[in-house]
XYZ file of N, CA, C and O in Angstrom:
756
model
N -20.132 172.429 95.935
C -21.551 172.314 95.696
C -22.017 173.570 94.959
O -21.792 174.665 95.424
N -22.656 173.402 93.817
C -23.126 174.579 93.104
C -24.361 175.170 93.786
O -24.961 174.549 94.668
N -24.746 176.358 93.366
C -25.808 177.106 94.020
C -27.140 176.346 94.022
O -27.811 176.248 95.058
N -27.543 175.780 92.898
C -28.806 175.051 92.805
C -28.787 173.819 93.714
O -29.775 173.515 94.386
N -27.669 173.140 93.755
C -27.539 171.964 94.617
C -27.670 172.353 96.101
O -28.285 171.643 96.888
N -27.098 173.502 96.474
C -27.213 173.978 97.860
C -28.661 174.289 98.209
O -29.129 173.966 99.298
N -29.386 174.909 97.289
C -30.799 175.224 97.521
C -31.595 173.930 97.712
O -32.400 173.818 98.635
N -31.370 172.942 96.852
C -32.064 171.656 96.973
C -31.766 171.006 98.322
O -32.653 170.473 98.978
N -30.504 171.059 98.725
C -30.112 170.452 99.992
C -30.850 171.108 101.156
O -31.426 170.429 102.005
N -30.871 172.449 101.204
C -31.529 173.136 102.315
C -33.045 172.976 102.280
O -33.682 172.833 103.324
N -33.646 172.970 101.099
C -35.092 172.823 100.999
C -35.570 171.420 101.327
O -36.587 171.230 101.996
N -34.864 170.404 100.837
C -35.366 169.039 100.921
C -34.679 168.152 101.950
O -35.177 167.085 102.262
N -33.552 168.567 102.484
C -32.842 167.736 103.458
C -32.658 168.466 104.786
O -33.124 168.016 105.824
N -31.980 169.573 104.765
C -31.646 170.276 106.005
C -32.894 170.664 106.792
O -32.926 170.521 108.022
N -33.941 171.112 106.127
C -35.168 171.481 106.845
C -35.815 170.256 107.496
O -36.353 170.350 108.596
N -35.732 169.102 106.843
C -36.269 167.865 107.436
C -35.422 167.425 108.625
O -35.950 166.956 109.634
N -34.107 167.566 108.536
C -33.232 167.233 109.665
C -33.604 168.094 110.866
O -33.747 167.602 111.986
N -33.783 169.381 110.641
C -34.168 170.295 111.721
C -35.556 169.971 112.275
O -35.790 170.034 113.481
N -36.481 169.610 111.397
C -37.834 169.252 111.824
C -37.798 168.059 112.779
O -38.401 168.096 113.860
N -37.090 166.990 112.412
C -37.045 165.800 113.263
C -36.213 166.036 114.527
O -36.468 165.429 115.553
N -35.262 166.927 114.448
C -34.523 167.317 115.650
C -35.474 168.004 116.630
O -35.455 167.735 117.828
N -36.327 168.872 116.117
C -37.318 169.563 116.939
C -38.343 168.584 117.521
O -38.771 168.707 118.664
N -38.746 167.584 116.735
C -39.740 166.608 117.180
C -39.181 165.595 118.175
O -39.940 164.952 118.899
N -37.872 165.441 118.220
C -37.247 164.475 119.128
C -37.507 164.866 120.577
O -37.392 166.029 120.951
N -37.854 163.860 121.397
C -38.105 164.123 122.818
C -37.117 163.379 123.721
O -37.358 163.212 124.906
N -36.001 162.933 123.158
C -34.980 162.238 123.931
C -33.657 162.960 123.739
O -33.211 163.148 122.612
N -33.050 163.371 124.834
C -31.730 163.987 124.762
C -30.678 162.892 124.800
O -30.540 162.208 125.820
N -29.991 162.703 123.720
C -28.994 161.649 123.651
C -27.820 161.953 124.570
O -27.593 163.092 124.954
N -27.065 160.896 124.894
C -25.898 161.000 125.758
C -24.662 160.701 124.913
O -24.677 159.802 124.091
N -23.599 161.431 125.148
C -22.351 161.169 124.443
C -22.110 162.176 123.338
O -22.465 163.344 123.442
N -21.529 161.689 122.271
C -21.155 162.549 121.149
C -22.372 162.929 120.315
O -23.393 162.244 120.330
N -22.222 164.007 119.557
C -23.275 164.416 118.621
C -23.212 163.510 117.393
O -22.140 163.270 116.848
N -24.363 163.021 116.934
C -24.352 162.178 115.736
C -24.135 163.010 114.477
O -24.365 164.215 114.472
N -23.698 162.349 113.443
C -23.610 162.965 112.117
C -24.949 162.687 111.439
O -25.267 161.540 111.136
N -25.734 163.732 111.235
C -27.069 163.572 110.646
C -27.016 163.964 109.178
O -27.185 165.114 108.824
N -26.810 162.977 108.326
C -26.845 163.209 106.885
C -28.296 163.247 106.423
O -28.645 163.964 105.493
N -29.143 162.472 107.088
C -30.581 162.434 106.817
C -31.311 162.578 108.156
O -30.704 162.467 109.216
N -32.616 162.817 108.141
C -33.356 163.037 109.376
C -33.346 161.818 110.304
O -33.410 160.675 109.858
N -33.299 162.088 111.604
C -33.388 161.040 112.617
C -34.189 161.586 113.793
O -34.010 162.726 114.191
N -35.101 160.751 114.304
C -35.924 161.138 115.434
C -35.534 160.274 116.631
O -35.568 159.051 116.563
N -35.126 160.927 117.729
C -34.766 160.253 118.969
C -35.943 160.384 119.921
O -36.385 161.498 120.216
N -36.438 159.250 120.431
C -37.649 159.286 121.243
C -37.523 158.370 122.457
O -36.629 157.542 122.540
N -38.433 158.521 123.402
C -38.541 157.624 124.534
C -38.034 158.203 125.836
O -37.428 159.266 125.886
N -38.283 157.459 126.921
C -37.946 157.884 128.272
C -36.583 157.377 128.728
O -36.092 157.791 129.766
N -35.986 156.450 127.978
C -34.714 155.858 128.368
C -33.519 156.621 127.835
O -33.623 157.787 127.462
N -32.372 155.935 127.787
C -31.119 156.566 127.386
C -30.658 156.051 126.027
O -30.692 154.858 125.753
N -30.204 156.987 125.195
C -29.587 156.658 123.915
C -28.156 157.184 123.972
O -27.950 158.397 124.009
N -27.188 156.271 124.036
C -25.763 156.608 124.145
C -25.140 156.574 122.751
O -25.255 155.567 122.060
N -24.447 157.636 122.382
C -23.806 157.702 121.071
C -22.299 157.817 121.235
O -21.805 158.707 121.923
N -21.560 156.916 120.571
C -20.109 157.004 120.548
C -19.669 158.064 119.554
O -20.482 158.829 119.015
N -18.393 158.112 119.265
C -17.879 159.086 118.303
C -18.107 158.596 116.876
O -18.075 157.403 116.598
N -18.374 159.540 115.998
C -18.488 159.267 114.569
C -19.616 158.278 114.240
O -19.411 157.308 113.521
N -20.809 158.534 114.776
C -21.994 157.728 114.457
C -22.806 158.515 113.431
O -23.271 159.615 113.709
N -22.966 157.942 112.245
C -23.637 158.629 111.135
C -24.978 157.989 110.830
O -25.084 156.773 110.679
N -26.006 158.837 110.710
C -27.337 158.401 110.299
C -27.626 158.962 108.918
O -27.597 160.171 108.713
N -27.924 158.091 107.972
C -28.260 158.496 106.615
C -27.070 158.451 105.688
O -25.917 158.483 106.118
N -27.397 158.362 104.396
C -26.375 158.307 103.370
C -26.925 158.963 102.108
O -28.021 158.621 101.662
N -26.165 159.913 101.547
C -26.644 160.679 100.379
C -26.988 159.812 99.177
O -28.057 159.916 98.614
N -26.063 159.014 98.758
C -26.206 158.271 97.504
C -26.909 156.939 97.734
O -26.369 155.876 97.453
N -28.139 157.002 98.248
C -28.874 155.787 98.547
C -30.378 156.060 98.522
O -30.810 157.200 98.653
N -31.139 154.992 98.388
C -32.601 155.103 98.357
C -33.129 155.685 99.665
O -32.471 155.607 100.699
N -34.301 156.246 99.625
C -35.010 156.807 100.779
C -34.353 158.050 101.365
O -34.726 158.495 102.440
N -33.385 158.622 100.684
C -32.685 159.788 101.222
C -33.619 160.987 101.368
O -33.583 161.696 102.359
N -34.475 161.229 100.391
C -35.361 162.390 100.422
C -36.719 162.086 101.051
O -37.488 162.995 101.333
N -37.038 160.815 101.272
C -38.405 160.494 101.671
C -38.563 159.889 103.064
O -39.664 159.884 103.599
N -37.503 159.359 103.663
C -37.643 158.650 104.925
C -36.802 159.291 106.025
O -35.968 160.136 105.762
N -37.027 158.817 107.235
C -36.211 159.236 108.371
C -35.901 157.999 109.212
O -36.544 156.962 109.074
N -34.929 158.114 110.099
C -34.599 157.029 111.022
C -35.285 157.297 112.347
O -35.437 158.439 112.776
N -35.696 156.208 113.012
C -36.441 156.309 114.265
C -35.756 155.478 115.337
O -35.555 154.281 115.171
N -35.374 156.126 116.446
C -34.754 155.445 117.573
C -35.566 155.747 118.813
O -35.807 156.912 119.129
N -35.986 154.681 119.516
C -36.788 154.881 120.708
C -36.300 153.982 121.838
O -36.291 152.762 121.711
N -35.916 154.604 122.941
C -35.661 153.913 124.200
C -36.949 154.076 124.996
O -37.142 155.050 125.714
N -37.860 153.129 124.827
C -39.260 153.313 125.212
C -39.498 153.516 126.711
O -40.295 154.355 127.101
N -38.856 152.749 127.555
C -39.108 152.824 128.993
C -37.982 153.559 129.705
O -36.917 153.771 129.132
N -38.197 153.907 130.969
C -37.165 154.634 131.709
C -35.890 153.810 131.890
O -34.811 154.377 131.979
N -35.981 152.483 131.931
C -34.787 151.648 132.065
C -34.188 151.236 130.721
O -33.137 150.608 130.680
N -34.806 151.600 129.621
C -34.324 151.208 128.292
C -33.033 151.929 127.918
O -32.850 153.103 128.247
N -32.154 151.214 127.209
C -30.904 151.793 126.708
C -30.657 151.343 125.285
O -30.834 150.161 124.964
N -30.215 152.285 124.479
C -29.680 151.974 123.152
C -28.265 152.518 123.173
O -28.052 153.705 123.429
N -27.285 151.641 122.908
C -25.883 152.023 123.027
C -25.184 151.807 121.687
O -25.193 150.696 121.154
N -24.592 152.878 121.173
C -23.817 152.816 119.937
C -22.340 152.941 120.278
O -21.951 153.800 121.066
N -21.518 152.122 119.638
C -20.075 152.257 119.769
C -19.583 153.410 118.908
O -20.310 154.373 118.641
N -18.362 153.297 118.415
C -17.730 154.334 117.603
C -17.661 153.914 116.138
O -17.644 152.731 115.822
N -17.598 154.918 115.256
C -17.388 154.697 113.821
C -18.452 153.787 113.204
O -18.154 152.736 112.657
N -19.685 154.222 113.303
C -20.826 153.451 112.785
C -21.507 154.266 111.692
O -21.747 155.453 111.856
N -21.819 153.604 110.589
C -22.599 154.231 109.516
C -23.888 153.442 109.374
O -23.874 152.230 109.159
N -25.019 154.145 109.509
C -26.338 153.538 109.348
C -27.015 154.229 108.180
O -27.230 155.441 108.207
N -27.352 153.468 107.164
C -27.995 154.015 105.975
C -29.390 154.537 106.318
O -29.808 154.524 107.468
N -30.127 154.971 105.335
C -31.418 155.635 105.508
C -32.495 154.677 106.046
O -32.479 153.493 105.772
N -33.418 155.247 106.810
C -34.649 154.578 107.236
C -34.421 153.411 108.187
O -34.937 152.326 107.985
N -33.683 153.627 109.268
C -33.541 152.561 110.267
C -34.608 152.717 111.339
O -35.173 153.797 111.528
N -34.894 151.616 112.040
C -35.885 151.580 113.106
C -35.286 150.773 114.253
O -35.110 149.566 114.130
N -34.941 151.450 115.349
C -34.318 150.795 116.504
C -35.157 151.133 117.723
O -35.248 152.298 118.115
N -35.790 150.105 118.324
C -36.680 150.339 119.456
C -36.343 149.353 120.573
O -36.317 148.143 120.353
N -36.098 149.898 121.776
C -35.737 149.079 122.927
C -36.674 149.313 124.096
O -37.024 150.449 124.402
N -37.052 148.221 124.747
C -37.709 148.280 126.048
C -36.659 148.048 127.123
O -36.715 148.614 128.191
N -35.642 147.221 126.783
C -34.598 146.877 127.733
C -33.242 147.409 127.264
O -32.777 148.423 127.745
N -32.620 146.728 126.268
C -31.286 147.167 125.854
C -30.937 146.652 124.460
O -31.116 145.477 124.166
N -30.391 147.558 123.657
C -29.835 147.214 122.348
C -28.451 147.838 122.283
O -28.290 149.031 122.550
N -27.444 147.033 121.921
C -26.072 147.513 121.819
C -25.549 147.237 120.417
O -25.695 146.122 119.910
N -24.934 148.246 119.810
C -24.290 148.099 118.505
C -22.825 148.459 118.693
O -22.505 149.558 119.138
N -21.921 147.523 118.362
C -20.498 147.696 118.603
C -19.820 148.667 117.655
O -20.459 149.295 116.793
N -18.518 148.769 117.781
C -17.698 149.677 116.981
C -17.580 149.214 115.529
O -17.655 148.031 115.230
N -17.351 150.192 114.645
C -16.992 149.959 113.241
C -18.017 149.144 112.462
O -17.664 148.342 111.601
N -19.301 149.345 112.740
C -20.361 148.634 112.022
C -20.846 149.456 110.834
O -20.897 150.679 110.894
N -21.212 148.755 109.780
C -21.818 149.369 108.594
C -23.172 148.706 108.413
O -23.269 147.480 108.337
N -24.230 149.532 108.345
C -25.593 149.017 108.346
C -26.345 149.571 107.145
O -26.373 150.780 106.924
N -26.985 148.693 106.375
C -27.717 149.066 105.172
C -29.049 149.732 105.467
O -29.466 149.896 106.616
N -29.739 150.093 104.385
C -31.000 150.812 104.545
C -32.132 149.895 104.986
O -32.052 148.684 104.852
N -33.162 150.508 105.567
C -34.345 149.801 106.082
C -33.986 148.768 107.147
O -34.579 147.698 107.216
N -33.031 149.087 107.991
C -32.604 148.208 109.076
C -33.561 148.343 110.242
O -34.007 149.434 110.583
N -33.876 147.217 110.878
C -34.759 147.233 112.028
C -34.221 146.297 113.088
O -33.851 145.162 112.791
N -34.157 146.783 114.331
C -33.763 145.931 115.465
C -34.677 146.254 116.636
O -34.906 147.413 116.971
N -35.234 145.187 117.235
C -36.215 145.318 118.297
C -35.870 144.332 119.407
O -35.516 143.189 119.116
N -36.005 144.748 120.660
C -35.703 143.822 121.750
C -36.967 143.259 122.401
O -36.919 142.668 123.471
N -38.104 143.399 121.742
C -39.373 142.910 122.272
C -40.353 142.682 121.121
O -40.157 143.199 120.020
N -41.406 141.921 121.401
C -42.521 141.822 120.445
C -43.472 143.003 120.638
O -44.369 143.212 119.848
N -43.315 143.717 121.742
C -44.110 144.882 122.123
C -45.558 144.558 122.449
O -46.387 145.437 122.561
N -45.836 143.273 122.599
C -47.112 142.801 123.134
C -46.906 141.332 123.500
O -45.982 140.688 123.034
N -47.762 140.829 124.362
C -47.709 139.405 124.706
C -48.257 138.593 123.543
O -49.139 139.053 122.803
N -47.756 137.395 123.377
C -48.248 136.538 122.302
C -49.562 135.854 122.669
O -50.365 135.550 121.796
N -49.787 135.610 123.964
C -51.027 134.966 124.403
C -52.202 135.918 124.182
O -52.153 137.074 124.600
N -53.269 135.450 123.543
C -54.397 136.340 123.219
C -54.977 137.071 124.426
O -55.309 138.255 124.329
N -55.087 136.415 125.573
C -55.702 137.041 126.746
C -54.788 138.073 127.413
O -55.229 138.818 128.270
N -53.503 138.156 127.002
C -52.560 139.118 127.589
C -52.143 140.233 126.629
O -51.342 141.069 126.982
N -52.673 140.243 125.432
C -52.176 141.176 124.417
C -52.317 142.650 124.781
O -51.583 143.478 124.277
N -53.237 142.983 125.637
C -53.410 144.380 126.034
C -52.731 144.697 127.362
O -52.812 145.826 127.836
N -52.064 143.702 127.951
C -51.339 143.937 129.194
C -50.103 144.788 128.938
O -49.511 144.754 127.849
N -49.704 145.530 129.956
C -48.477 146.327 129.856
C -47.281 145.444 130.171
O -47.432 144.327 130.634
N -46.100 145.974 129.953
C -44.841 145.288 130.236
C -44.688 143.971 129.479
O -44.570 142.906 130.071
N -44.667 144.028 128.160
C -44.441 142.801 127.392
C -43.013 142.294 127.614
O -42.134 143.059 127.995
N -42.787 141.010 127.393
C -41.438 140.477 127.596
C -40.441 141.075 126.601
O -40.785 141.391 125.464
N -39.218 141.245 127.091
C -38.149 141.729 126.217
C -36.890 140.928 126.521
O -36.807 140.254 127.538
N -35.930 141.032 125.614
C -34.668 140.327 125.763
C -33.613 141.144 125.009
O -33.811 141.437 123.825
N -32.512 141.531 125.658
C -31.539 142.428 125.031
C -30.969 141.895 123.712
O -30.906 140.682 123.487
N -30.552 142.824 122.874
C -29.897 142.510 121.594
C -28.493 143.090 121.640
O -28.303 144.232 122.074
N -27.525 142.306 121.172
C -26.143 142.791 121.117
C -25.558 142.477 119.747
O -25.531 141.326 119.314
N -25.082 143.532 119.091
C -24.409 143.405 117.796
C -22.941 143.715 118.044
O -22.609 144.769 118.581
N -22.067 142.806 117.673
C -20.638 142.934 117.955
C -19.949 144.012 117.132
O -20.578 144.804 116.421
N -18.622 144.015 117.192
C -17.794 144.980 116.467
C -17.576 144.535 115.027
O -17.552 143.337 114.728
N -17.400 145.516 114.145
C -17.036 145.266 112.753
C -18.044 144.381 112.027
O -17.691 143.534 111.227
N -19.329 144.585 112.324
C -20.401 143.817 111.690
C -20.899 144.583 110.472
O -21.083 145.802 110.527
N -21.096 143.867 109.371
C -21.653 144.453 108.152
C -23.059 143.892 107.973
O -23.243 142.683 107.880
N -24.053 144.780 107.933
C -25.454 144.390 107.827
C -26.006 144.939 106.516
O -25.963 146.143 106.279
N -26.545 144.061 105.676
C -27.090 144.464 104.381
C -28.413 145.206 104.509
O -28.882 145.525 105.607
N -29.049 145.458 103.369
C -30.319 146.179 103.317
C -31.488 145.307 103.775
O -31.475 144.092 103.602
N -32.502 145.949 104.323
C -33.768 145.297 104.683
C -33.595 144.149 105.678
O -34.259 143.125 105.578
N -32.713 144.334 106.649
C -32.454 143.307 107.657
C -33.231 143.639 108.924
O -33.291 144.794 109.351
N -33.821 142.602 109.539
C -34.499 142.731 110.817
C -33.825 141.807 111.821
O -33.616 140.630 111.540
N -33.482 142.357 112.983
C -32.903 141.575 114.070
C -33.889 141.613 115.227
O -34.311 142.681 115.670
N -34.255 140.420 115.719
C -35.288 140.305 116.739
C -34.702 140.113 118.136
O -33.508 139.907 118.303
N -35.564 140.151 119.134
C -35.160 140.135 120.543
C -34.305 138.924 120.897
O -34.455 137.847 120.329
N -33.378 139.159 121.839
C -32.549 138.092 122.367
C -31.378 137.672 121.519
O -30.639 136.765 121.880
N -31.172 138.327 120.388
C -30.112 137.924 119.454
C -28.778 138.549 119.848
O -28.718 139.716 120.214
N -27.710 137.749 119.755
C -26.338 138.239 119.885
C -25.609 137.916 118.597
O -25.577 136.772 118.172
N -25.033 138.947 117.996
C -24.268 138.802 116.761
C -22.798 138.985 117.123
O -22.420 140.010 117.682
N -21.966 138.000 116.786
C -20.542 138.072 117.105
C -19.801 139.092 116.254
O -20.337 139.636 115.273
N -18.554 139.327 116.588
C -17.705 140.260 115.840
C -17.482 139.769 114.412
O -17.444 138.564 114.150
N -17.344 140.702 113.485
C -16.987 140.443 112.081
C -18.043 139.674 111.291
O -17.747 139.138 110.229
N -19.269 139.622 111.764
C -20.333 138.906 111.055
C -20.823 139.748 109.878
O -20.874 140.970 109.947
N -21.184 139.077 108.786
C -21.829 139.703 107.632
C -23.244 139.155 107.564
O -23.444 137.938 107.591
N -24.240 140.055 107.484
C -25.644 139.652 107.393
C -26.165 140.063 106.025
O -26.162 141.245 105.683
N -26.616 139.087 105.236
C -27.077 139.335 103.872
C -28.389 140.093 103.812
O -29.175 140.110 104.768
N -28.634 140.721 102.668
C -29.858 141.485 102.419
C -31.106 140.657 102.715
O -31.135 139.451 102.479
N -32.144 141.323 103.207
C -33.470 140.745 103.445
C -33.489 139.631 104.484
O -34.418 138.832 104.505
N -32.495 139.583 105.350
C -32.453 138.544 106.382
C -33.314 138.928 107.577
O -33.428 140.098 107.931
N -33.888 137.908 108.208
C -34.581 138.061 109.485
C -33.796 137.216 110.479
O -33.738 135.998 110.360
N -33.166 137.891 111.437
C -32.278 137.215 112.377
C -33.061 136.928 113.653
O -33.420 137.848 114.387
N -33.322 135.641 113.906
C -34.155 135.223 115.025
C -33.364 134.539 116.132
O -33.918 134.238 117.178
N -32.068 134.252 115.879
C -31.238 133.593 116.885
C -29.825 134.157 116.811
O -29.475 134.873 115.869
N -29.003 133.806 117.786
C -27.638 134.328 117.882
C -26.693 133.592 116.947
O -26.919 132.425 116.608
N -25.609 134.310 116.543
C -24.604 133.725 115.652
C -23.211 134.073 116.152
O -22.979 135.171 116.659
N -22.256 133.138 115.967
C -20.886 133.380 116.429
C -20.138 134.329 115.504
O -20.575 134.602 114.375
N -18.986 134.788 115.964
C -18.169 135.713 115.182
C -17.643 135.035 113.919
O -17.645 133.814 113.787
N -17.229 135.904 112.968
C -16.590 135.472 111.726
C -17.457 134.545 110.876
O -16.972 133.573 110.309
N -18.747 134.847 110.803
C -19.641 134.063 109.958
C -20.379 134.980 108.993
O -20.514 136.179 109.224
N -20.854 134.391 107.902
C -21.738 135.075 106.961
C -23.087 134.399 107.114
O -23.195 133.175 107.003
N -24.120 135.203 107.395
C -25.456 134.656 107.573
C -26.425 135.315 106.610
O -26.223 136.449 106.189
N -27.485 134.574 106.273
C -28.481 135.119 105.362
C -29.742 134.276 105.428
O -29.698 133.111 105.820
N -30.868 134.859 105.027
C -32.107 134.115 104.900
C -33.175 134.542 105.877
O -32.997 135.424 106.700
N -34.339 133.885 105.747
C -35.478 134.125 106.621
C -36.051 132.775 107.040
O -36.767 132.165 106.263
N -35.701 132.288 108.226
C -34.802 132.884 109.211
C -33.343 132.741 108.775
O -32.987 131.842 108.013
N -32.505 133.627 109.294
C -31.092 133.630 108.909
C -30.395 132.339 109.348
O -30.703 131.774 110.392
N -29.466 131.894 108.485
C -28.663 130.699 108.750
C -27.224 131.006 108.348
O -26.977 131.885 107.525
N -26.286 130.215 108.875
C -24.890 130.411 108.507
C -24.684 129.895 107.080
O -25.045 128.775 106.744
N -24.109 130.771 106.259
C -23.799 130.424 104.876
C -22.358 129.936 104.779
O -22.047 128.982 104.084
N -21.459 130.633 105.474
C -20.050 130.231 105.512
C -19.343 130.949 106.642
O -19.897 131.838 107.277
N -18.113 130.546 106.913
C -17.289 131.228 107.907
C -16.231 132.047 107.193
O -15.863 131.752 106.055
N -15.769 133.078 107.872
C -14.766 133.971 107.284
C -13.416 133.616 107.872
O -13.247 133.517 109.058
């Protein structure tokens, strides 16, 4: 890395990584993540990190402008990462109950996974606390494209490929390629 490149890195990346580390109010459990870009860990629950979990990617959009946000919102909430996971820039992972991401997953930018609607759907209950939630499980060796959203109650089988801009509203078996809004099976692998 030449001198000018090092200065740019420390001014525009490393200082932001340190800033979001300082702002984080959740002490993660397990291995230390690889922070290529800023990530904020928040909430009262547990965030478990396996070995070799990377947040951010240099040669990708949103590298200088965005950060990743992980929140285990309640005391019983858990977010569990397996091993050897790469998550591109600007992910949003929020759990009231439980979100699990298996080993060897590759996840594109602007990824979002939520295990709740974070409010009741009935108009008279929208301000009530404790909205319904349903755990999310992403299997091993899953490839997730850019701008994908996975909603509550979804289970993704091993070796699944999820196409760009998909909204995953239901569970899918292993060895499938899914895409669309709502996501559907395109083919099997």
